[in-house]
């Protein structure tokens, strides 16, 4: 399929990401239907005009009508949904997702989907520390990164349609990685950072600490406000990659610790200069700055 | 002394913090003179009208005229300055600072100051990852925390004058801690966070990583752009406290690692919930929200 003027989207899951996708696609003029578990989401979606039809029960006709189905669920809920309702999906419908781990999810979903239904996986590198549709915001995608993780089973047509979806949603950089590369990258860039934030918040319990803090601590722990159900699931599904990143981090920390113990000022400064130089690559493009139009 | 309409301030060091103090105090209507090492700072300060007199050489008369001298230098530069020029400071002049470590600095400075000159130490918990007067901004103090670290040698008059300074600068919460409490707090809230950011940037070296990142990684590593000369000095001056915080952090991380290895979802979730609950205390007050007027 190719995304065109009349393309019909079905979003399964109206959380903070699914809700943001619905807002962006409706604003861009597409027809967007959605399934959600919570009745209050239906009200919210209707009040804010972000979907055409929204239901809490899986409507066969809505599934059949969709040209592209976007799953915005927790990994195990996504797999369970496909197990129960996957047979309703029509051949030619393109399936994509927003799931934060790829290898295991892609394998399981592909095994469950009916013949002729193509699943092209993708991961929007944008989110919020709060969950729920009321926190959804399509602006978070602007300037953010979008990763498509095709396998050998995917057609170039599906990859291009997925890239077009990323563009419509407003992502600045759209990249392609294998599921395994993605899971390693995400272990470092996203899962390890969440582990650090949680560990840092657990490392001290002094009352009134917030009276003394500066912004560096606030920034490092923003994501310690964490959706524990979702992230524990993501960590366990990507356990080997995450453990490997944690071990790299721990060993570099031990190295820095040894420099401090030894009073090795120059050794510490050398590591700080590496940090400064590498970090400068990571600044977010300002609004209106050049977007990278194509996948790598 | 008491800060009054005609109070004359002398700021020694026009970096990102000294420059911000100069801007705030000039805006508030006080007379502000300054010493700086860089001739370009003199031009900047004059062009932006943020001081009355600024010189690169230590002018005896400017020191004598000051009612309150604020040192905004690196720790060792502060100590060196007092060693060389401290004798110029007049009795009744109140001395304060912005230094990020306290115990050692206070001890050394007090030993060097002339009799009758009182030093009341303070630490503004606000800053920027970039250094230099051109990055200075008095807005960073609004909503931020300010810590006064008196010793037994300080008068209540000096503590109150220092608190008034914090209020004039716009800090939201002004607290009092002993130098040792301060150094332990700062080891956790500020130094450990900088170590983590530097270590995280040093833990992987994959080309093109920035194409895949989300905001969590950006936030955690913002401070990896670090002034290596200053921070290595701060770390070494607070070595024992920082090592202790690093060890606590490392042991909690090992605990989390063991839960992940064991597949202990509930154990991980429990730690995440602690993180979420504790972190909620740390949100910055929005502009215009109640400020805490008094020290604890």
Coordinates of C-alpha atoms in Angstrom, one line a residue:
Chain A
X1 CA 0.0 0.0 0.0
X2 CA 0.9 3.7 -0.4
X3 CA -0.4 6.4 1.9
X4 CA -2.8 8.5 -0.1
X5 CA -5.4 11.2 0.5
X6 CA -8.1 8.7 1.3
X7 CA -6.1 6.2 3.4
X8 CA -7.9 4.9 6.4
X9 CA -5.9 4.4 9.6
X10 CA -7.0 2.3 12.5
X11 CA -5.1 2.9 15.8
X12 CA -5.3 0.1 18.4
X13 CA -4.5 1.7 21.8
X14 CA -5.1 5.3 22.6
X15 CA -2.4 5.9 25.2
X16 CA 0.0 8.7 25.1
X17 CA 1.6 7.6 21.8
X18 CA -1.5 6.2 20.1
X19 CA -3.4 9.4 21.1
X20 CA -0.6 11.5 19.7
X21 CA -0.6 9.6 16.4
X22 CA -4.4 10.0 16.2
X23 CA -4.1 13.8 16.7
X24 CA -1.3 14.1 14.1
X25 CA -3.1 12.0 11.4
X26 CA -6.5 13.6 11.9
X27 CA -4.8 17.1 11.7
X28 CA -3.1 15.9 8.4
X29 CA -6.6 15.2 7.0
X30 CA -6.7 11.4 7.2
X31 CA -9.5 9.2 8.4
X32 CA -8.6 7.8 11.8
X33 CA -10.5 5.1 13.7
X34 CA -9.4 3.7 17.0
X35 CA -9.9 0.9 19.5
X36 CA -9.2 1.6 23.2
X37 CA -9.8 -0.3 26.4
X38 CA -11.1 2.7 28.5
X39 CA -14.5 4.2 28.0
X40 CA -13.1 7.6 29.2
X41 CA -10.7 7.5 26.2
X42 CA -13.7 7.4 23.8
X43 CA -15.2 10.5 25.4
X44 CA -11.8 12.3 25.3
X45 CA -11.3 11.4 21.7
X46 CA -14.7 12.5 20.7
X47 CA -14.5 15.7 22.7
X48 CA -11.2 16.6 21.1
X49 CA -12.2 15.5 17.6
X50 CA -9.1 13.3 17.2
X51 CA -10.8 10.3 15.6
X52 CA -13.8 9.4 13.4
X53 CA -14.9 6.3 15.2
X54 CA -13.7 5.0 18.5
X55 CA -14.9 1.9 20.3
X56 CA -14.0 -0.2 23.3
X57 CA -15.0 -3.4 21.6
X58 CA -13.2 -4.7 18.6
X59 CA -15.5 -3.9 15.6
X60 CA -14.9 -6.3 12.7
X61 CA -16.0 -3.8 10.1
X62 CA -13.5 -1.2 11.4
X63 CA -10.7 -3.7 11.1
X64 CA -11.7 -4.7 7.6
X65 CA -12.0 -1.1 6.4
X66 CA -8.5 -0.1 7.6
X67 CA -5.7 0.4 5.0
X68 CA -3.1 0.7 7.7
X69 CA -3.4 -0.5 11.3
X70 CA -1.1 1.0 13.9
X71 CA -0.6 -0.9 17.2
X72 CA 0.2 1.3 20.1
X73 CA 0.0 -1.2 22.9
X74 CA 2.3 -2.8 25.5
X75 CA 4.3 -5.6 23.9
X76 CA 2.3 -8.5 25.4
X77 CA -1.0 -6.8 24.8
X78 CA -0.1 -6.3 21.2
X79 CA 0.8 -10.0 20.9
X80 CA -2.4 -11.0 22.7
X81 CA -4.6 -8.8 20.5
X82 CA -3.1 -10.3 17.3
X83 CA -3.7 -13.8 18.8
X84 CA -7.3 -13.1 19.4
X85 CA -8.3 -10.8 16.5
X86 CA -5.5 -11.1 14.0
X87 CA -7.7 -13.2 11.7
X88 CA -10.0 -10.2 11.1
X89 CA -7.2 -8.3 9.4
X90 CA -7.6 -8.3 5.6
X91 CA -4.8 -9.1 3.2
X92 CA -3.3 -5.9 1.7
X93 CA -3.8 -4.2 5.1
X94 CA -0.4 -2.9 6.3
X95 CA 0.3 -3.4 10.0
X96 CA 2.8 -1.3 11.9
X97 CA 3.5 -0.5 15.6
X98 CA 5.2 1.7 18.1
X99 CA 6.7 -1.0 20.4
X100 CA 9.9 -0.3 22.2
X101 CA 11.5 -3.7 21.7
X102 CA 11.6 -5.4 18.4
X103 CA 13.2 -8.9 17.9
X104 CA 10.8 -10.9 20.0
X105 CA 7.7 -8.9 19.1
X106 CA 8.3 -9.0 15.4
X107 CA 8.8 -12.8 15.5
X108 CA 5.7 -13.5 17.5
X109 CA 3.4 -11.1 15.6
X110 CA 4.6 -12.4 12.2
X111 CA 3.8 -15.9 13.3
X112 CA 0.3 -14.9 14.3
X113 CA -0.8 -12.7 11.4
X114 CA -2.8 -14.2 8.5
X115 CA -1.1 -14.9 5.2
X116 CA -0.9 -11.8 3.0
X117 CA -0.9 -9.3 5.9
X118 CA 2.5 -7.5 6.1
X119 CA 3.9 -6.1 9.4
X120 CA 6.5 -3.4 9.2
X121 CA 7.7 -2.5 12.7
X122 CA 8.7 1.0 13.8
X123 CA 9.7 2.8 16.9
X124 CA 9.0 6.5 17.5
X125 CA 11.8 7.8 19.8
X126 CA 9.5 10.3 21.5
X127 CA 7.3 10.0 24.5
X128 CA 6.3 11.4 27.8
X129 CA 6.9 10.3 31.4
X130 CA 3.1 10.4 31.9
X131 CA 0.8 7.8 30.4
X132 CA -2.7 8.2 29.0
X133 CA -4.4 10.0 26.2
X134 CA -4.8 13.2 28.2
X135 CA -1.0 13.6 28.0
X136 CA -0.8 12.8 24.3
X137 CA 0.6 15.5 22.1
X138 CA 1.5 15.3 18.5
X139 CA 4.1 18.1 19.0
X140 CA 6.5 15.6 20.7
X141 CA 7.2 14.0 17.4
X142 CA 8.6 17.2 15.8
X143 CA 12.3 17.1 15.7
X144 CA 12.3 13.5 17.1
X145 CA 13.8 10.3 15.7
X146 CA 11.8 7.5 14.1
X147 CA 13.3 4.1 13.5
X148 CA 11.9 1.5 11.1
X149 CA 13.1 -2.1 11.7
X150 CA 12.4 -4.2 8.7
X151 CA 13.2 -7.9 8.3
X152 CA 13.9 -9.9 5.2
X153 CA 10.1 -10.5 4.9
X154 CA 9.3 -6.9 4.3
X155 CA 8.6 -5.3 0.9
X156 CA 10.3 -2.0 -0.1
X157 CA 6.7 -0.8 -0.6
X158 CA 5.9 -1.3 3.1
X159 CA 9.1 0.3 4.2
X160 CA 8.4 3.4 2.1
X161 CA 4.8 3.6 3.4
X162 CA 6.1 3.4 6.9
X163 CA 8.7 6.1 6.2
X164 CA 5.9 8.2 4.7
X165 CA 3.9 7.7 8.0
X166 CA 6.9 8.9 10.0
X167 CA 7.1 12.0 7.8
X168 CA 3.4 12.8 8.1
X169 CA 3.7 12.5 11.9
X170 CA 6.5 15.1 11.8
X171 CA 9.6 13.1 12.8
X172 CA 12.8 14.8 11.9
X173 CA 15.1 11.9 11.3
X174 CA 13.9 8.6 9.9
X175 CA 16.3 5.7 10.1
X176 CA 16.4 2.0 9.3
X177 CA 17.9 -0.6 11.6
X178 CA 17.6 -4.3 11.9
X179 CA 15.5 -5.5 14.8
X180 CA 18.7 -6.7 16.6
X181 CA 20.6 -3.4 16.0
X182 CA 17.5 -1.5 17.2
X183 CA 17.3 -3.5 20.4
X184 CA 20.9 -2.9 21.2
X185 CA 20.6 0.8 20.5
X186 CA 17.5 1.1 22.5
X187 CA 19.1 -0.8 25.4
X188 CA 21.8 1.9 25.6
X189 CA 19.9 5.1 24.6
X190 CA 16.6 4.4 26.3
X191 CA 16.4 1.4 28.6
X192 CA 19.8 2.1 30.4
X193 CA 18.8 5.7 30.9
X194 CA 15.6 4.7 32.6
X195 CA 17.5 2.2 34.8
X196 CA 19.9 4.9 35.8
X197 CA 17.1 7.3 36.7
X198 CA 15.3 4.7 38.8
X199 CA 18.5 3.6 40.5
X200 CA 19.5 7.2 41.2
X201 CA 16.1 7.9 42.9
X202 CA 16.5 4.7 44.9
X203 CA 20.1 5.5 46.0
X204 CA 19.3 8.0 48.7
X205 CA 16.4 8.6 51.0
X206 CA 17.1 11.9 52.7
X207 CA 14.0 13.9 53.6
X208 CA 13.7 17.3 52.1
X209 CA 16.4 16.7 49.4
X210 CA 14.2 18.6 46.9
X211 CA 15.0 21.8 48.7
X212 CA 18.6 21.6 47.6
X213 CA 18.5 20.3 44.1
X214 CA 19.6 21.9 40.9
X215 CA 18.4 21.2 37.4
X216 CA 21.0 18.5 36.6
X217 CA 19.4 16.2 39.1
X218 CA 15.9 17.1 37.9
X219 CA 16.9 16.4 34.3
X220 CA 18.5 13.0 35.1
X221 CA 15.5 11.8 37.0
X222 CA 12.6 13.2 35.0
X223 CA 12.1 9.7 33.6
X224 CA 12.2 8.1 37.0
X225 CA 8.5 8.9 36.9
X226 CA 8.0 5.7 35.1
X227 CA 5.2 3.5 33.9
X228 CA 6.4 0.4 35.8
X229 CA 4.1 -2.1 34.1
X230 CA 5.3 -1.1 30.6
X231 CA 9.0 -0.6 31.3
X232 CA 9.5 -3.8 33.3
X233 CA 8.0 -5.6 30.3
X234 CA 10.3 -3.9 27.9
X235 CA 13.4 -4.6 30.1
X236 CA 12.5 -8.3 30.3
X237 CA 11.9 -8.6 26.6
X238 CA 15.3 -7.1 25.9
X239 CA 17.2 -8.5 28.9
X240 CA 20.4 -9.6 27.2
X241 CA 21.0 -6.4 25.4
X242 CA 20.2 -4.3 28.5
X243 CA 22.4 -6.3 30.7
X244 CA 25.3 -5.9 28.3
X245 CA 24.8 -2.1 28.3
X246 CA 24.5 -2.0 32.1
X247 CA 27.7 -3.9 32.4
X248 CA 29.5 -1.5 30.0
X249 CA 28.2 1.4 32.0
X250 CA 29.2 -0.2 35.4
X251 CA 32.7 -0.9 34.1
X252 CA 33.2 2.7 32.8
X253 CA 31.9 4.0 36.2
X254 CA 34.5 1.8 38.0
X255 CA 37.2 3.2 35.8
X256 CA 36.1 6.8 36.6
X257 CA 36.0 5.8 40.3
X258 CA 39.5 4.5 40.2
X259 CA 40.7 7.8 38.6
X260 CA 39.0 9.8 41.4
X261 CA 40.5 7.5 44.1
X262 CA 43.9 8.0 42.6
X263 CA 43.4 11.7 42.4
X264 CA 44.1 11.5 38.6
X265 CA 42.8 14.9 37.6
X266 CA 44.0 14.6 34.0
X267 CA 42.4 11.1 33.6
X268 CA 39.1 12.5 34.7
X269 CA 39.4 15.5 32.5
X270 CA 40.1 13.3 29.5
X271 CA 36.9 11.4 30.1
X272 CA 35.0 14.6 30.6
X273 CA 36.3 16.0 27.3
X274 CA 35.2 12.8 25.5
X275 CA 31.7 13.3 27.1
X276 CA 31.6 16.9 26.0
X277 CA 32.6 16.2 22.4
X278 CA 30.2 13.2 22.0
X279 CA 27.3 14.9 23.6
X280 CA 27.5 17.9 21.2
X281 CA 26.2 15.6 18.5
X282 CA 23.0 14.9 20.3
X283 CA 21.4 18.3 20.4
X284 CA 17.9 18.3 19.1
X285 CA 17.3 20.2 15.9
X286 CA 15.5 23.5 16.6
X287 CA 12.1 23.8 15.1
X288 CA 12.3 24.8 11.5
X289 CA 15.8 23.5 11.1
X290 CA 16.6 21.1 8.2
X291 CA 14.8 17.8 8.6
X292 CA 16.4 14.7 7.1
X293 CA 13.9 13.7 4.6
X294 CA 15.0 10.2 3.7
X295 CA 15.9 7.0 5.5
X296 CA 19.7 6.3 5.6
Chain B
X1 CA 25.9 44.6 57.4
X2 CA 22.4 44.7 55.9
X3 CA 21.6 45.0 52.2
X4 CA 20.0 48.4 51.7
X5 CA 19.3 50.7 48.8
X6 CA 22.8 52.1 48.5
X7 CA 24.7 48.8 49.1
X8 CA 27.7 48.4 46.9
X9 CA 28.5 44.9 45.5
X10 CA 31.8 43.8 44.2
X11 CA 31.7 40.6 42.1
X12 CA 35.0 38.8 41.6
X13 CA 34.8 36.6 38.5
X14 CA 32.4 37.3 35.6
X15 CA 31.7 33.7 34.5
X16 CA 28.3 32.3 33.9
X17 CA 27.3 32.6 37.5
X18 CA 29.1 35.9 38.4
X19 CA 27.7 37.4 35.2
X20 CA 24.2 36.3 36.1
X21 CA 24.5 37.8 39.6
X22 CA 25.8 41.1 38.1
X23 CA 22.8 41.2 35.8
X24 CA 20.3 40.5 38.6
X25 CA 21.8 43.0 41.1
X26 CA 22.1 45.8 38.5
X27 CA 18.5 45.2 37.4
X28 CA 17.5 45.4 41.1
X29 CA 19.0 48.8 41.3
X30 CA 22.3 48.1 43.2
X31 CA 25.7 49.4 42.4
X32 CA 27.8 46.5 41.1
X33 CA 31.5 46.6 40.3
X34 CA 33.4 43.6 39.1
X35 CA 36.9 42.1 38.5
X36 CA 37.4 39.6 35.7
X37 CA 40.4 38.0 34.1
X38 CA 39.3 38.4 30.5
X39 CA 39.4 41.8 28.7
X40 CA 36.5 40.6 26.5
X41 CA 34.3 40.3 29.7
X42 CA 34.9 44.0 30.4
X43 CA 33.6 44.9 26.9
X44 CA 30.6 42.5 27.3
X45 CA 29.8 43.9 30.7
X46 CA 30.0 47.5 29.5
X47 CA 28.0 46.8 26.3
X48 CA 25.3 45.1 28.3
X49 CA 25.3 47.6 31.1
X50 CA 25.5 45.0 33.8
X51 CA 28.1 46.7 36.0
X52 CA 29.3 50.1 37.0
X53 CA 33.1 49.5 36.9
X54 CA 34.8 46.4 35.6
X55 CA 38.5 45.9 35.5
X56 CA 40.9 43.1 34.8
X57 CA 43.4 44.3 37.4
X58 CA 42.5 44.3 41.1
X59 CA 41.8 47.9 42.0
X60 CA 42.4 48.6 45.7
X61 CA 39.8 51.3 45.8
X62 CA 37.1 49.1 44.4
X63 CA 37.8 46.5 47.0
X64 CA 37.7 49.1 49.8
X65 CA 34.4 50.6 48.6
X66 CA 32.5 47.3 48.5
X67 CA 30.0 46.5 51.2
X68 CA 29.6 43.0 50.0
X69 CA 32.1 41.0 47.9
X70 CA 30.8 37.9 46.0
X71 CA 33.4 35.5 44.8
X72 CA 32.3 33.6 41.7
X73 CA 35.5 31.7 41.0
X74 CA 36.8 28.2 40.8
X75 CA 37.6 26.9 44.3
X76 CA 41.4 27.1 44.0
X77 CA 41.3 30.5 42.2
X78 CA 39.1 31.8 45.0
X79 CA 41.6 30.7 47.6
X80 CA 44.5 32.1 45.6
X81 CA 42.8 35.4 45.2
X82 CA 42.2 35.7 49.0
X83 CA 45.8 34.7 49.6
X84 CA 47.1 37.5 47.3
X85 CA 44.6 40.3 47.8
X86 CA 42.6 39.4 51.0
X87 CA 44.5 42.0 53.0
X88 CA 42.8 44.7 50.9
X89 CA 39.3 43.7 52.2
X90 CA 38.1 46.1 54.9
X91 CA 36.6 45.1 58.2
X92 CA 32.7 45.2 58.0
X93 CA 32.8 44.1 54.4
X94 CA 30.8 40.9 54.1
X95 CA 32.2 38.2 51.9
X96 CA 30.2 35.5 50.2
X97 CA 30.7 33.1 47.3
X98 CA 29.1 30.6 44.9
X99 CA 31.5 27.7 45.2
X100 CA 30.2 24.2 44.7
X101 CA 32.1 22.6 47.6
X102 CA 32.2 24.0 51.0
X103 CA 34.1 22.4 53.9
X104 CA 37.6 22.8 52.5
X105 CA 37.0 26.2 50.9
X106 CA 35.5 27.7 54.0
X107 CA 38.3 26.5 56.2
X108 CA 41.0 27.8 53.9
X109 CA 39.3 31.2 53.1
X110 CA 38.6 31.8 56.8
X111 CA 42.3 31.2 57.6
X112 CA 43.3 33.8 55.0
X113 CA 40.9 36.6 55.6
X114 CA 41.9 39.6 57.7
X115 CA 40.4 39.9 61.2
X116 CA 37.0 41.5 61.2
X117 CA 36.0 40.3 57.7
X118 CA 33.2 37.8 57.8
X119 CA 32.8 35.1 55.2
X120 CA 29.3 33.6 54.8
X121 CA 29.4 30.8 52.2
X122 CA 26.5 30.1 49.9
X123 CA 25.8 27.9 46.9
X124 CA 23.3 28.7 44.1
X125 CA 21.9 25.5 42.8
X126 CA 21.5 26.8 39.3
X127 CA 23.9 27.0 36.4
X128 CA 24.4 26.2 32.8
X129 CA 26.4 23.5 31.0
X130 CA 28.2 26.3 29.1
X131 CA 30.7 28.6 30.7
X132 CA 31.4 32.3 30.2
X133 CA 29.6 35.6 30.7
X134 CA 27.9 35.4 27.3
X135 CA 25.9 32.4 28.7
X136 CA 25.0 34.2 31.9
X137 CA 21.4 34.7 32.6
X138 CA 19.7 35.9 35.8
X139 CA 16.6 34.0 34.9
X140 CA 18.2 30.7 35.8
X141 CA 17.9 31.7 39.5
X142 CA 14.2 32.0 39.4
X143 CA 12.5 28.9 40.9
X144 CA 16.0 27.5 41.8
X145 CA 17.4 26.6 45.2
X146 CA 19.9 28.5 47.2
X147 CA 21.9 27.0 50.1
X148 CA 23.6 29.0 52.8
X149 CA 26.3 27.1 54.7
X150 CA 27.2 28.9 57.9
X151 CA 29.7 27.8 60.5
X152 CA 29.9 28.6 64.2
X153 CA 31.9 31.7 63.3
X154 CA 29.0 33.3 61.4
X155 CA 26.8 36.0 62.9
X156 CA 23.0 35.9 62.4
X157 CA 23.3 39.3 60.7
X158 CA 25.6 37.8 58.0
X159 CA 23.3 34.8 57.5
X160 CA 20.3 37.2 57.1
X161 CA 22.2 39.4 54.7
X162 CA 23.1 36.4 52.7
X163 CA 19.4 35.2 52.7
X164 CA 18.4 38.7 51.5
X165 CA 20.9 38.4 48.7
X166 CA 19.4 35.1 47.7
X167 CA 15.9 36.7 47.6
X168 CA 17.1 39.6 45.6
X169 CA 18.6 37.2 43.1
X170 CA 15.3 35.5 42.7
X171 CA 15.9 32.1 44.3
X172 CA 12.7 30.3 45.2
X173 CA 13.9 28.2 48.1
X174 CA 16.6 29.3 50.5
X175 CA 17.9 26.7 52.9
X176 CA 20.6 26.5 55.5
X177 CA 22.9 23.5 55.8
X178 CA 26.2 22.9 57.6
X179 CA 29.2 22.7 55.2
X180 CA 29.5 19.0 55.7
X181 CA 25.8 18.4 55.1
X182 CA 26.0 20.6 52.0
X183 CA 29.0 18.6 50.6
X184 CA 27.2 15.3 51.1
X185 CA 24.0 16.6 49.5
X186 CA 25.9 18.1 46.6
X187 CA 27.8 14.9 46.1
X188 CA 24.5 13.1 45.5
X189 CA 22.4 15.8 43.8
X190 CA 25.0 17.4 41.6
X191 CA 28.4 15.7 41.5
X192 CA 27.1 12.1 41.1
X193 CA 24.7 13.3 38.3
X194 CA 27.7 14.8 36.4
X195 CA 29.7 11.6 36.9
X196 CA 26.8 9.6 35.5
X197 CA 26.4 11.8 32.5
X198 CA 30.1 11.6 31.7
X199 CA 30.2 7.9 32.2
X200 CA 27.2 7.3 30.1
X201 CA 28.7 9.3 27.2
X202 CA 31.9 7.2 27.6
X203 CA 30.1 3.9 27.7
X204 CA 29.4 3.5 24.0
X205 CA 31.1 4.8 20.9
X206 CA 28.8 3.8 18.0
X207 CA 28.8 6.2 15.1
X208 CA 25.6 7.9 14.3
X209 CA 23.9 7.1 17.6
X210 CA 22.3 10.6 17.6
X211 CA 20.0 9.5 14.8
X212 CA 18.2 7.1 17.1
X213 CA 18.1 8.9 20.4
X214 CA 15.0 10.1 22.3
X215 CA 14.8 12.9 24.8
X216 CA 15.5 10.7 27.9
X217 CA 19.1 10.2 26.7
X218 CA 19.4 13.9 25.8
X219 CA 18.2 14.9 29.2
X220 CA 20.5 12.5 31.1
X221 CA 23.6 13.7 29.2
X222 CA 22.9 17.4 28.9
X223 CA 25.5 18.0 31.6
X224 CA 28.0 15.7 29.9
X225 CA 29.0 18.9 28.2
X226 CA 31.1 19.8 31.1
X227 CA 33.7 22.3 32.2
X228 CA 36.4 19.7 32.9
X229 CA 38.7 22.1 34.7
X230 CA 36.1 23.2 37.2
X231 CA 34.4 19.9 37.8
X232 CA 37.6 17.8 38.2
X233 CA 38.5 20.3 40.9
X234 CA 35.1 20.1 42.6
X235 CA 35.3 16.3 42.5
X236 CA 38.7 16.2 44.1
X237 CA 37.8 18.7 46.8
X238 CA 34.8 16.5 47.8
X239 CA 36.3 13.2 47.1
X240 CA 35.2 11.2 50.1
X241 CA 31.5 12.3 49.9
X242 CA 31.4 11.7 46.2
X243 CA 33.0 8.2 46.4
X244 CA 30.4 7.3 49.1
X245 CA 27.5 8.4 46.8
X246 CA 29.0 6.6 43.8
X247 CA 29.3 3.4 45.9
X248 CA 25.6 3.7 47.0
X249 CA 24.6 4.2 43.4
X250 CA 26.7 1.3 42.2
X251 CA 25.3 -1.0 44.8
X252 CA 21.7 -0.1 44.0
X253 CA 22.4 -0.7 40.3
X254 CA 23.8 -4.1 41.1
X255 CA 20.6 -4.8 43.0
X256 CA 18.5 -3.8 40.0
X257 CA 20.8 -5.9 37.7
X258 CA 20.2 -8.9 39.9
X259 CA 16.4 -8.5 39.7
X260 CA 16.7 -8.2 35.9
X261 CA 18.9 -11.3 35.7
X262 CA 16.4 -13.2 37.9
X263 CA 13.4 -12.0 35.8
X264 CA 12.0 -10.6 39.0
X265 CA 9.4 -8.3 37.4
X266 CA 7.7 -7.4 40.7
X267 CA 11.1 -6.5 42.3
X268 CA 11.9 -4.1 39.4
X269 CA 8.4 -2.6 39.5
X270 CA 8.7 -1.9 43.3
X271 CA 11.9 0.0 42.7
X272 CA 10.3 1.9 39.8
X273 CA 7.4 2.9 42.0
X274 CA 9.8 4.2 44.7
X275 CA 11.5 6.2 41.9
X276 CA 8.2 7.6 40.7
X277 CA 7.0 8.6 44.1
X278 CA 10.3 10.2 45.2
X279 CA 10.8 12.0 41.9
X280 CA 7.4 13.7 42.1
X281 CA 8.8 15.9 45.0
X282 CA 11.4 17.3 42.7
X283 CA 9.4 19.2 40.2
X284 CA 10.4 22.8 39.8
X285 CA 7.9 25.3 41.0
X286 CA 6.3 27.1 38.0
X287 CA 6.9 30.8 37.6
X288 CA 4.7 32.8 39.9
X289 CA 4.0 29.9 42.3
X290 CA 4.6 30.4 46.0
X291 CA 8.1 31.0 46.9
X292 CA 9.4 29.9 50.3
X293 CA 10.4 33.2 51.8
X294 CA 12.4 32.0 54.8
X295 CA 15.2 29.7 55.4
X296 CA 14.3 26.4 57.2

